C-alpha cells in the first residue's frame, strides 16, 4: 500500500497548492474568491479558453489562473496551456517583487489539472526547448508517483540532456519513481560517474530508498549527510556501514557517517563511543549548501551535531560535549536543550554552560524548565547585563519564562522585544513552548496590530502561539475572526495554530460556522481545523454535514474531508458522504470517496456508488474509488468483477492501483 499512501500525500499537497493559487490576489487586499458551481460551467470554461488567445497580457494571465482554479475540470484547456509553456513573456507581478512568466503560470495550472494532462505532455519532454522540458519536468515532479507515466520519457531525455539540465530531470525521476524500481540503473550510473556533487547527492537520495546493498558506496560517494537517510529496509546494512565509515581515511566520509548515524537511535551503544572519539577530530570536510557553493567545517562539529540526537545517552555525552564546545561550531541551543532535558541532572549541566563561553546554549533549556530552574535566576540576572545584546535579551526572556511574577522587568523587556525585535523574541519563545505562556497577551496585541499587514509580519507570532499550544487558546477568537480575510495566503499557519489549542476551541469554530455572515473561505478554514482535530471534534459533525449543502464546491469538499478525518457518528457522517459521491464536481466526489474509506468497517452500503465511480469520466475520481474499495477490504467483494476488467487499464497508475486493491480485497476475504 506504499503507493496508495504516496498518492494520498500528493493529493494533500496539491489541495494545499490549489488553495494557495486561489489566494493570489490577497496581497492587494481582496478576499480570496471561492467558486460556485456556476463557475465550472462549460460556457465559462470555453470563454476562458478563448481568452488565452487574447493579446492583452493581463486578460491572458487571469484566464490561466482561473483555469488553474478549476482544476481537473479545466482539461479542455490543456492543449492551449501546453502551447503557452513556450511563452516566456513576463506577467504582471502577483507577489512583489517577483515577476513570473506566462509559461510558469501555464505550467502551474496544468499541474492542478493533474492526471488528465499527462498523456498530452509526455511527448513534450523530448525535442523541445530547455525551458519547456524543465516546466514539464516540474509538473511531473508535482504529481509525484501519480506521474509515473512520464518515466520512460524522463529517462530517455536524461540520457541525452546537457549537464546543466540533468539535476532537475534526476530529481523528477526520483519523485515519480521513489522506489527506484524502473530507474535504478540510471540513478546508479549518475552516482558513480558524475563529477557534480549535487547530482551525486540527488542520485544517492533516490538510491537510498531503493536498494540498501549500495549503502557503503553511497556513503563514500556522498559528500554531505543529507543524502544518507534512514529507511525501514536498510537499518542493519546502513548502520553497520556508517559505523565502519567513522574510521575512513577521508574526512568527508567520516563527517557524512557521523551526521547520518543520528537517524539510527537503535545503534546508540555502538555509535556514541565512536562519535565521542571524533570530538577530537579537527580535520576539515566539505559542506555542500548548493550545487556550486560549499564551505569547510571540522569533523568534530559533525560528530557533536549528531551526538545531540542520542537523547537516551545524554549523561554519557554531555560532559565530553561541554568540554569540546569552545573548539567547535555548529551547535545550537535547540539541539543542546533536548539533550540536556533528557539527562538525569540537567541543572548541573546548564549551570556549567552558563559559566562557560557559550551561555546562550543553556537559556532555552532553562526557560523550558520553568520554576524548576528558579535556582539559576541570580546567574541569569547577571547575564541580562552581558555585553552581547542577544545573550542579554535571551536571559531576560528566560527569566520571564521561569518566574514572570518575580521578574516584572524581564517581562517588560519581553514585551518590548515582541514589539520591536519580534523575529528574535518569537524564535526564542517558540523553542520554549508552553512555558512562554506569559507572553500570550503581548503576542495577541502584536497580531492585532499587524493582522492587516503583509503576512510575514505576523507569521512568527502565529508559530509561537502554536508552540505554546493550549495555554495560548485565549488567542483563538482573534485568529478565528481573521480566517478568510485579506490574508488568505497565511491561512494554513493560522489553521495550525488553532489546531494546537486543542478541543477547547471547537465551540468557537461551530459558532463561526453557524454565523451566516461568514465567508466561504472562512468556512473552509474552520472545516480544515475541525478535521485536523479529529475525533475531538465529534460534536461538530451535525454542523459539518449541513455544510455539504453549500453552493460552494470548495466548502462541500472541505466538509467531506473533515468528516473523513473526524471519523465519528457514522450514522450521520456516512449517509451524508454517500450522497456526495454523486456531487457534480469531481474533486468533491474524490473527497467523498476518501471520506467513505475512513469508515471502512461500516461502509458496505456505499459499495454500489463506489463501483459506479469506477466508470467516472475523470481519472482522479476513478483512482479515488479504486483506493476506497481497497480500504473496504472484503466488504468490497462485489467490485471484484469490475476491477478485474480494469487491472490492465491503459493508464499505468490506474492499472497498478487496481491490482493492489484486488490483492487487498482477496487477502481480507
XYZ file of C-alpha atoms in Angstrom:
669
model
C 0.000 0.000 0.000
C 3.023 2.304 -0.164
C 1.866 3.726 -3.470
C -1.570 4.418 -2.056
C -0.032 6.323 0.820
C 2.186 8.260 -1.557
C -0.841 9.088 -3.687
C -2.708 10.408 -0.668
C 0.254 12.574 0.310
C 0.364 14.063 -3.182
C -3.361 14.750 -3.108
C -2.912 16.578 0.182
C -0.054 18.656 -1.232
C -1.964 19.540 -4.381
C -5.007 20.507 -2.313
C -2.837 22.930 -0.339
C -1.311 24.262 -3.547
C -4.741 24.824 -5.044
C -5.786 26.851 -2.011
C -2.611 28.906 -2.323
C -3.294 29.530 -6.019
C -6.792 30.748 -5.210
C -5.219 33.320 -2.908
C -3.039 35.099 -5.457
C -4.912 38.376 -5.144
C -4.988 38.638 -1.363
C -1.957 40.859 -1.175
C -3.899 43.567 -2.891
C -6.446 43.467 -0.071
C -9.060 41.264 -1.737
C -10.601 38.263 -0.023
C -9.838 35.008 -1.860
C -12.753 34.329 -4.183
C -14.499 30.994 -3.687
C -16.003 29.485 -6.812
C -19.627 28.431 -7.164
C -20.957 25.582 -9.295
C -21.800 28.123 -11.990
C -18.096 28.968 -12.363
C -17.493 25.431 -13.619
C -19.998 25.714 -16.452
C -18.842 24.599 -19.928
C -19.676 28.084 -21.202
C -17.325 29.788 -18.748
C -14.539 27.310 -19.451
C -14.947 27.893 -23.189
C -14.799 31.645 -22.607
C -11.605 31.325 -20.549
C -10.034 29.209 -23.281
C -10.787 31.958 -25.798
C -9.108 34.487 -23.506
C -5.876 32.506 -23.748
C -5.588 33.862 -27.312
C -6.020 37.477 -26.238
C -3.223 39.953 -26.966
C -3.900 41.751 -23.690
C -1.444 40.177 -21.242
C -3.480 40.750 -18.085
C -6.524 39.085 -19.638
C -4.463 36.078 -20.666
C -2.821 35.767 -17.238
C -6.140 35.978 -15.403
C -7.563 33.288 -17.691
C -4.591 30.994 -16.966
C -5.048 31.433 -13.228
C -8.802 30.980 -13.430
C -8.350 27.721 -15.325
C -5.896 26.544 -12.678
C -8.540 27.294 -10.043
C -10.932 24.977 -11.895
C -8.513 22.065 -11.544
C -9.321 18.867 -13.402
C -12.452 20.335 -14.972
C -10.243 22.687 -16.977
C -8.881 19.774 -19.019
C -10.428 21.138 -22.264
C -7.879 23.962 -21.919
C -4.902 21.591 -21.678
C -3.899 21.851 -25.333
C -3.670 25.650 -25.287
C -1.987 25.762 -21.907
C 0.645 23.362 -23.220
C 1.289 25.725 -26.122
C 1.777 28.542 -23.597
C 4.626 26.584 -21.975
C 6.781 28.151 -24.665
C 5.616 31.720 -23.889
C 8.314 33.342 -21.732
C 6.633 36.771 -21.613
C 6.873 38.222 -18.075
C 3.481 38.586 -16.452
C 2.432 41.365 -14.129
C 3.632 40.754 -10.555
C 1.386 38.713 -8.288
C 3.833 38.564 -5.392
C 6.009 41.662 -5.286
C 8.727 41.941 -6.377
C 8.658 38.643 -8.328
C 7.547 38.643 -11.956
C 6.559 35.243 -13.281
C 6.499 34.334 -16.937
C 3.339 33.214 -18.708
C 4.900 29.787 -19.231
C 5.390 29.334 -15.469
C 1.767 30.170 -14.755
C 0.628 27.811 -17.514
C 2.754 25.015 -16.049
C 1.280 25.621 -12.600
C -2.270 25.469 -13.952
C -1.508 22.268 -15.849
C -0.257 20.679 -12.637
C -3.599 21.491 -10.977
C -5.435 19.840 -13.860
C -3.253 16.883 -12.939
C -3.556 13.380 -14.292
C -5.745 14.493 -17.164
C -2.798 16.207 -18.885
C -0.125 13.516 -18.599
C -0.796 11.839 -21.927
C -0.703 15.203 -23.686
C 2.558 16.215 -22.038
C 4.568 13.042 -22.478
C 5.948 13.985 -25.900
C 6.820 17.482 -24.645
C 9.744 16.182 -22.636
C 11.641 15.379 -25.822
C 12.625 17.642 -28.659
C 11.511 20.874 -27.005
C 13.332 23.936 -25.734
C 15.139 23.558 -22.436
C 12.602 25.778 -20.672
C 9.627 23.721 -21.878
C 11.340 20.499 -20.834
C 12.015 21.904 -17.379
C 8.431 23.072 -16.982
C 7.086 19.647 -17.931
C 9.560 18.043 -15.526
C 8.302 20.309 -12.734
C 4.704 19.321 -13.499
C 5.692 15.648 -13.293
C 7.523 16.285 -10.047
C 4.477 17.968 -8.503
C 2.403 14.944 -9.444
C 4.901 12.635 -7.717
C 4.107 8.946 -8.041
C 0.908 9.907 -9.837
C 3.120 10.965 -12.737
C 4.758 7.581 -13.305
C 3.645 7.552 -16.926
C 6.267 10.232 -17.535
C 9.087 7.914 -16.501
C 10.099 6.404 -19.883
C 10.316 9.844 -21.463
C 12.166 11.282 -18.473
C 14.778 8.536 -18.568
C 15.258 8.899 -22.310
C 15.634 12.657 -22.052
C 18.004 12.375 -19.092
C 20.406 10.200 -21.085
C 20.845 12.873 -23.753
C 20.339 16.060 -21.715
C 23.013 18.673 -21.166
C 24.761 18.560 -17.807
C 23.048 21.750 -16.626
C 19.586 20.264 -17.290
C 20.180 16.918 -15.620
C 19.677 17.755 -11.912
C 16.014 18.713 -12.388
C 15.384 15.660 -14.550
C 17.064 13.421 -11.998
C 15.019 14.876 -9.126
C 11.874 14.375 -11.202
C 12.797 10.747 -11.897
C 13.280 10.178 -8.178
C 9.901 11.827 -7.449
C 7.847 9.771 -9.904
C 9.751 6.539 -9.163
C 10.618 6.790 -5.441
C 11.251 3.047 -5.086
C 13.801 3.147 -7.904
C 12.273 0.040 -9.466
C 12.460 1.339 -13.016
C 15.186 3.967 -12.735
C 17.760 2.145 -10.587
C 20.400 1.596 -13.341
C 20.287 5.238 -14.417
C 20.487 6.507 -10.858
C 23.414 4.247 -10.046
C 25.245 5.406 -13.154
C 24.687 9.049 -12.147
C 26.072 8.334 -8.714
C 29.193 6.564 -9.953
C 30.184 8.701 -12.897
C 29.043 12.253 -12.217
C 31.560 14.868 -11.122
C 28.891 17.231 -9.803
C 28.334 16.560 -6.087
C 24.774 17.894 -6.241
C 23.991 15.356 -8.958
C 25.613 12.556 -6.990
C 23.628 13.568 -3.951
C 20.321 13.562 -5.851
C 21.073 10.104 -7.205
C 22.170 8.858 -3.795
C 18.949 10.095 -2.207
C 16.867 8.104 -4.665
C 19.060 5.007 -4.450
C 18.901 5.125 -0.686
C 15.186 4.467 -0.945
C 15.560 1.647 -3.433
C 18.449 -0.628 -2.500
C 20.365 -0.793 0.755
C 23.022 -3.051 -0.759
C 24.846 0.007 -2.031
C 24.985 1.693 1.388
C 28.774 1.661 1.655
C 29.128 3.013 -1.853
C 26.632 5.775 -1.153
C 28.454 6.839 1.987
C 31.779 7.139 0.190
C 30.207 8.864 -2.816
C 28.132 11.482 -0.994
C 29.976 14.499 0.377
C 27.226 15.549 2.788
C 24.957 13.755 5.235
C 21.682 14.959 3.740
C 21.812 12.148 1.188
C 22.127 9.231 3.562
C 18.741 8.689 5.078
C 17.057 6.031 7.098
C 14.521 3.624 5.604
C 12.846 0.602 7.237
C 14.534 -1.849 4.881
C 18.111 -0.803 5.445
C 18.604 -0.329 9.186
C 21.181 -3.064 9.753
C 23.075 -2.649 6.494
C 23.274 1.109 6.734
C 24.110 1.373 10.411
C 26.932 -1.173 10.109
C 28.320 0.618 7.073
C 28.110 4.002 8.784
C 29.866 2.757 11.915
C 32.670 1.358 9.783
C 32.914 4.621 7.849
C 33.703 6.585 11.027
C 37.277 5.291 10.651
C 37.590 6.103 6.952
C 40.679 7.987 5.761
C 38.547 10.688 4.134
C 37.214 13.432 6.469
C 34.273 13.876 4.094
C 33.272 10.255 4.619
C 33.804 10.394 8.403
C 31.657 13.523 8.685
C 28.925 12.079 6.475
C 28.833 8.887 8.519
C 28.822 10.822 11.810
C 25.892 13.021 10.867
C 23.932 10.174 9.321
C 24.166 7.971 12.415
C 21.847 10.407 14.188
C 18.942 8.734 12.349
C 19.736 5.331 13.893
C 18.935 5.600 17.640
C 18.903 1.815 17.995
C 22.687 1.695 17.464
C 23.434 4.314 20.130
C 25.522 1.958 22.274
C 27.943 1.381 19.400
C 27.688 4.842 17.838
C 28.104 7.103 20.874
C 31.595 5.928 21.935
C 32.840 6.190 18.361
C 31.327 9.654 17.923
C 32.812 10.835 21.214
C 36.249 9.905 19.893
C 35.583 12.041 16.810
C 35.142 15.134 19.010
C 38.931 15.477 18.818
C 38.959 15.157 15.007
C 39.919 18.628 13.730
C 40.308 17.751 10.049
C 38.133 19.747 7.672
C 35.435 18.323 5.430
C 33.391 19.907 2.641
C 29.886 21.072 3.496
C 27.664 21.353 0.422
C 24.996 24.051 0.577
C 24.053 24.329 -3.093
C 25.185 22.962 -6.487
C 28.082 25.393 -6.791
C 28.718 26.506 -3.223
C 30.329 24.714 -0.300
C 32.041 25.554 2.972
C 34.538 23.908 5.314
C 33.941 22.548 8.779
C 35.797 20.252 11.179
C 34.708 16.633 11.543
C 34.296 17.186 15.301
C 31.396 19.550 14.582
C 29.628 16.863 12.574
C 30.123 14.401 15.431
C 28.884 16.907 18.021
C 25.790 17.704 15.988
C 24.989 14.001 15.685
C 25.586 13.304 19.380
C 22.883 15.782 20.397
C 20.309 13.438 18.839
C 21.110 10.434 21.070
C 18.910 11.526 23.959
C 18.979 8.198 25.798
C 22.738 8.529 26.219
C 22.625 12.143 27.420
C 24.601 11.632 30.626
C 27.363 9.841 28.760
C 27.566 12.516 26.064
C 27.170 15.852 27.846
C 30.407 16.012 29.907
C 32.581 15.455 26.835
C 30.414 17.647 24.628
C 30.507 20.604 27.048
C 34.299 20.366 27.285
C 34.532 20.473 23.480
C 32.171 23.419 22.896
C 34.911 26.102 22.743
C 36.638 24.246 19.903
C 33.698 23.536 17.578
C 30.901 25.387 15.841
C 27.521 24.391 14.545
C 25.849 23.557 17.862
C 22.612 25.374 18.580
C 20.518 25.900 21.689
C 17.609 23.813 20.389
C 19.653 20.623 19.919
C 21.512 21.043 23.229
C 18.211 21.722 25.008
C 16.669 18.394 24.040
C 19.784 16.513 25.086
C 20.083 18.255 28.470
C 16.404 17.837 29.320
C 16.727 14.086 28.769
C 19.628 13.869 31.239
C 19.492 12.891 34.916
C 20.961 16.174 36.184
C 20.001 18.958 33.770
C 20.640 21.849 36.186
C 24.219 20.736 36.746
C 24.964 20.731 33.018
C 23.122 24.000 32.424
C 24.971 25.752 35.239
C 28.266 24.650 33.704
C 27.136 26.039 30.357
C 26.123 29.357 31.942
C 29.620 29.721 33.379
C 31.321 28.849 30.088
C 31.962 30.688 26.802
C 28.543 29.784 25.324
C 25.919 30.632 27.983
C 23.368 31.096 25.225
C 23.239 27.307 24.773
C 21.676 26.947 28.246
C 18.991 29.632 28.069
C 16.301 27.813 26.101
C 16.544 24.719 28.312
C 16.328 26.806 31.496
C 13.274 28.620 30.156
C 11.608 25.297 29.341
C 12.226 24.076 32.901
C 10.197 26.974 34.293
C 10.077 27.009 38.091
C 12.410 24.010 38.092
C 15.236 26.390 37.160
C 14.464 29.006 39.811
C 17.862 28.398 41.446
C 19.611 29.850 38.382
C 17.864 33.232 38.413
C 20.806 35.032 40.063
C 23.111 33.877 37.278
C 20.532 34.863 34.677
C 20.156 38.326 36.206
C 23.891 38.836 35.715
C 23.562 37.677 32.101
C 20.963 40.384 31.429
C 23.952 42.760 31.548
C 26.016 40.700 29.104
C 27.944 42.698 26.512
C 26.368 40.676 23.718
C 22.890 42.139 23.315
C 21.408 38.891 22.017
C 22.517 36.954 25.111
C 21.286 39.734 27.413
C 17.887 39.758 25.688
C 17.552 35.975 25.817
C 18.471 35.990 29.523
C 15.563 38.357 30.134
C 13.227 36.104 28.139
C 14.397 33.078 30.140
C 13.799 34.894 33.432
C 10.291 35.824 32.330
C 9.558 32.180 31.448
C 10.945 30.894 34.766
C 9.375 33.451 37.115
C 7.288 36.132 35.427
C 5.776 37.257 38.739
C 9.150 37.770 40.388
C 10.818 39.473 37.431
C 8.486 42.175 36.056
C 11.446 43.951 34.476
C 12.234 40.855 32.413
C 8.579 40.609 31.387
C 8.671 44.246 30.294
C 11.799 43.554 28.201
C 9.988 40.623 26.570
C 7.001 42.850 25.786
C 9.242 45.442 24.137
C 11.114 42.763 22.190
C 7.860 41.376 20.777
C 7.059 44.900 19.607
C 10.462 45.936 18.253
C 12.564 42.788 17.736
C 9.782 40.349 17.057
C 11.730 37.844 14.980
C 14.347 37.197 17.686
C 11.777 37.173 20.506
C 9.490 34.741 18.678
C 12.374 32.466 17.726
C 13.311 32.044 21.389
C 9.769 31.782 22.755
C 8.810 29.317 20.029
C 11.600 26.995 21.192
C 10.426 27.312 24.803
C 6.842 26.255 24.118
C 4.152 26.205 26.867
C 6.450 27.863 29.441
C 6.219 31.018 27.322
C 2.523 31.395 28.154
C 3.231 34.674 29.965
C 3.811 36.250 26.524
C 0.394 35.357 25.060
C -1.205 38.791 25.762
C 1.752 40.551 24.125
C 1.611 38.210 21.113
C -2.124 38.856 20.801
C -1.523 42.599 20.768
C 1.245 42.238 18.183
C -1.031 40.126 15.957
C -3.919 42.581 16.290
C -1.604 45.457 15.361
C -0.243 43.627 12.309
C -3.090 41.399 11.114
C -3.726 43.637 8.099
C -0.028 43.828 7.194
C 1.956 41.594 4.888
C 1.603 38.063 6.279
C 5.308 37.639 7.031
C 4.861 40.369 9.664
C 2.764 38.053 11.822
C 3.855 34.599 10.658
C 6.291 34.223 13.585
C 3.623 35.322 16.076
C 1.312 32.516 14.992
C 4.102 29.940 15.024
C 4.924 30.982 18.593
C 1.285 30.710 19.675
C 1.189 27.266 18.045
C 4.250 26.218 20.041
C 2.691 27.415 23.303
C -0.347 25.278 22.482
C -3.430 25.042 24.681
C -2.015 27.678 27.048
C -2.463 30.171 24.182
C -6.116 29.328 23.487
C -7.123 32.833 24.611
C -5.884 33.953 21.198
C -8.338 31.655 19.380
C -11.245 34.137 18.897
C -8.934 36.701 17.322
C -7.387 34.149 14.939
C -10.759 32.617 14.039
C -12.093 36.061 13.172
C -9.130 36.635 10.851
C -9.651 33.418 8.851
C -10.546 34.018 5.247
C -9.787 37.731 5.393
C -7.339 39.673 3.247
C -4.516 37.388 4.362
C -5.634 34.151 2.770
C -2.005 33.478 1.940
C -1.334 32.858 5.627
C -4.425 30.750 6.318
C -2.543 27.415 6.730
C -0.394 28.749 9.593
C -3.499 30.176 11.248
C -5.132 26.761 10.994
C -2.064 25.068 12.524
C -2.096 27.476 15.456
C -5.785 26.815 16.094
C -5.293 23.040 15.970
C -2.542 23.316 18.594
C -5.031 24.940 21.012
C -6.915 21.647 21.188
C -10.608 20.722 21.506
C -11.494 23.662 23.731
C -11.906 25.810 20.623
C -14.476 23.511 18.954
C -17.477 25.525 20.264
C -15.943 28.707 18.843
C -15.439 27.079 15.430
C -19.007 25.754 15.495
C -20.285 29.231 16.327
C -18.339 30.645 13.386
C -19.869 28.065 11.037
C -23.339 28.946 12.294
C -22.783 32.620 11.508
C -24.430 33.276 8.100
C -22.228 36.338 7.606
C -19.047 34.250 7.443
C -17.470 33.988 4.007
C -16.958 30.671 2.159
C -13.176 30.894 2.624
C -13.723 31.396 6.361
C -15.942 28.298 6.495
C -13.366 26.261 4.602
C -10.643 27.198 7.087
C -12.892 26.331 10.062
C -13.667 22.953 8.480
C -9.958 22.287 7.969
C -9.290 22.925 11.659
C -12.183 20.733 12.812
C -10.954 17.935 10.572
C -7.438 18.157 11.941
C -8.754 17.969 15.490
C -10.058 14.508 14.586
C -12.376 12.660 16.936
C -12.038 15.506 19.459
C -14.341 17.496 17.171
C -17.070 14.828 17.095
C -19.691 17.241 18.446
C -19.319 19.352 15.301
C -20.412 16.548 12.935
C -24.076 17.682 12.536
C -22.979 21.176 11.556
C -20.313 19.837 9.192
C -22.938 17.657 7.499
C -25.020 20.802 6.959
C -22.090 22.382 5.081
C -22.392 19.648 2.428
C -25.393 21.572 1.074
C -23.305 24.679 0.376
C -23.493 26.292 -3.049
C -19.688 26.475 -2.954
C -17.958 23.271 -4.099
C -14.810 24.004 -2.080
C -16.909 24.227 1.091
C -18.506 20.865 0.264
C -15.071 19.370 -0.370
C -13.716 20.692 2.941
C -16.763 19.321 4.771
C -16.327 15.872 3.218
C -12.635 15.882 4.141
C -13.451 16.920 7.712
C -15.947 14.071 8.138
C -13.348 11.625 6.831
C -10.810 12.933 9.342
C -13.091 13.096 12.385
C -14.483 9.584 11.708
C -17.249 9.868 14.287
C -21.019 9.435 14.340
C -21.151 7.092 11.318
C -24.948 7.083 11.303
C -24.820 10.772 10.401
C -21.499 11.035 8.553
C -21.664 8.036 6.229
C -25.077 8.704 4.595
C -24.011 12.315 4.036
C -20.749 11.256 2.406
C -22.541 8.660 0.282
C -24.773 11.417 -1.037
C -21.684 13.409 -2.064
C -20.403 10.539 -4.230
C -22.744 11.889 -6.915
C -21.781 15.552 -6.468
C -21.495 17.449 -9.787
C -17.890 18.451 -9.022
C -15.272 15.697 -9.497
C -12.967 16.949 -6.729
C -15.892 16.748 -4.281
C -16.523 13.168 -5.407
C -12.841 12.423 -4.732
C -13.096 13.891 -1.212
C -16.290 11.932 -0.568
C -14.680 8.653 -1.678
C -11.717 9.311 0.601
C -14.094 10.152 3.451
C -16.126 6.985 2.934
C -12.971 4.861 3.068
C -12.240 6.178 6.577
C -15.408 4.376 7.751
C -14.227 1.129 6.162
C -15.776 -1.265 8.689
C -19.309 0.090 8.232
C -19.150 1.462 4.676
C -20.645 -1.509 2.796
C -23.776 0.490 1.763
C -21.515 2.771 -0.285
C -20.026 -0.028 -2.419
C -22.574 0.283 -5.296
C -21.810 4.003 -5.625
C -18.063 3.393 -5.489
C -18.416 0.768 -8.228
C -20.283 3.328 -10.304
C -17.406 5.775 -9.822
C -15.054 3.234 -11.420
C -16.594 4.403 -14.711
C -16.348 8.122 -13.911
C -15.069 10.305 -16.753
C -12.289 11.725 -14.579
C -9.137 9.773 -13.799
C -8.817 11.240 -10.307
C -12.312 10.086 -9.381
C -11.724 6.574 -10.719
C -8.466 6.420 -8.782
C -10.129 7.571 -5.550
C -12.843 4.921 -5.977
C -10.267 2.176 -6.542
C -8.337 3.143 -3.402
C -11.524 3.433 -1.320
C -12.629 -0.054 -2.366
C -9.226 -1.411 -1.360
C -9.621 0.052 2.119
C -13.061 -1.528 2.466
C -11.447 -4.944 2.004
C -13.898 -7.900 1.909
C -16.875 -5.535 2.085
C -15.986 -4.557 -1.498
C -16.121 -8.104 -2.895
C -18.944 -7.134 -5.291
C -16.484 -4.804 -7.018
C -14.099 -7.615 -7.976
C -15.614 -8.345 -11.439
C -15.389 -4.679 -12.453
C -11.887 -4.330 -11.013
C -10.719 -7.420 -12.917
C -11.708 -5.657 -16.127
C -9.708 -2.568 -15.110
C -6.468 -4.228 -13.978
C -4.947 -3.883 -17.439
C -6.069 -0.269 -17.838
C -4.060 1.757 -20.350
C -3.261 4.218 -17.573
C -0.286 2.810 -15.661
C -1.320 4.323 -12.341
C -4.903 3.042 -12.558
C -3.707 -0.436 -13.532
C -1.217 -0.625 -10.654
C -3.734 0.616 -8.110
C -6.421 -1.796 -9.302
C -4.066 -4.763 -8.907
C -3.122 -3.625 -5.403
C -6.775 -3.135 -4.493
C -7.713 -6.593 -5.759
C -4.927 -8.054 -3.658
C -6.235 -6.202 -0.584
C -9.800 -7.425 -1.118
C -8.787 -11.034 -1.769
C -6.340 -11.061 1.163
C -9.058 -9.963 3.543
C -11.737 -12.386 2.339
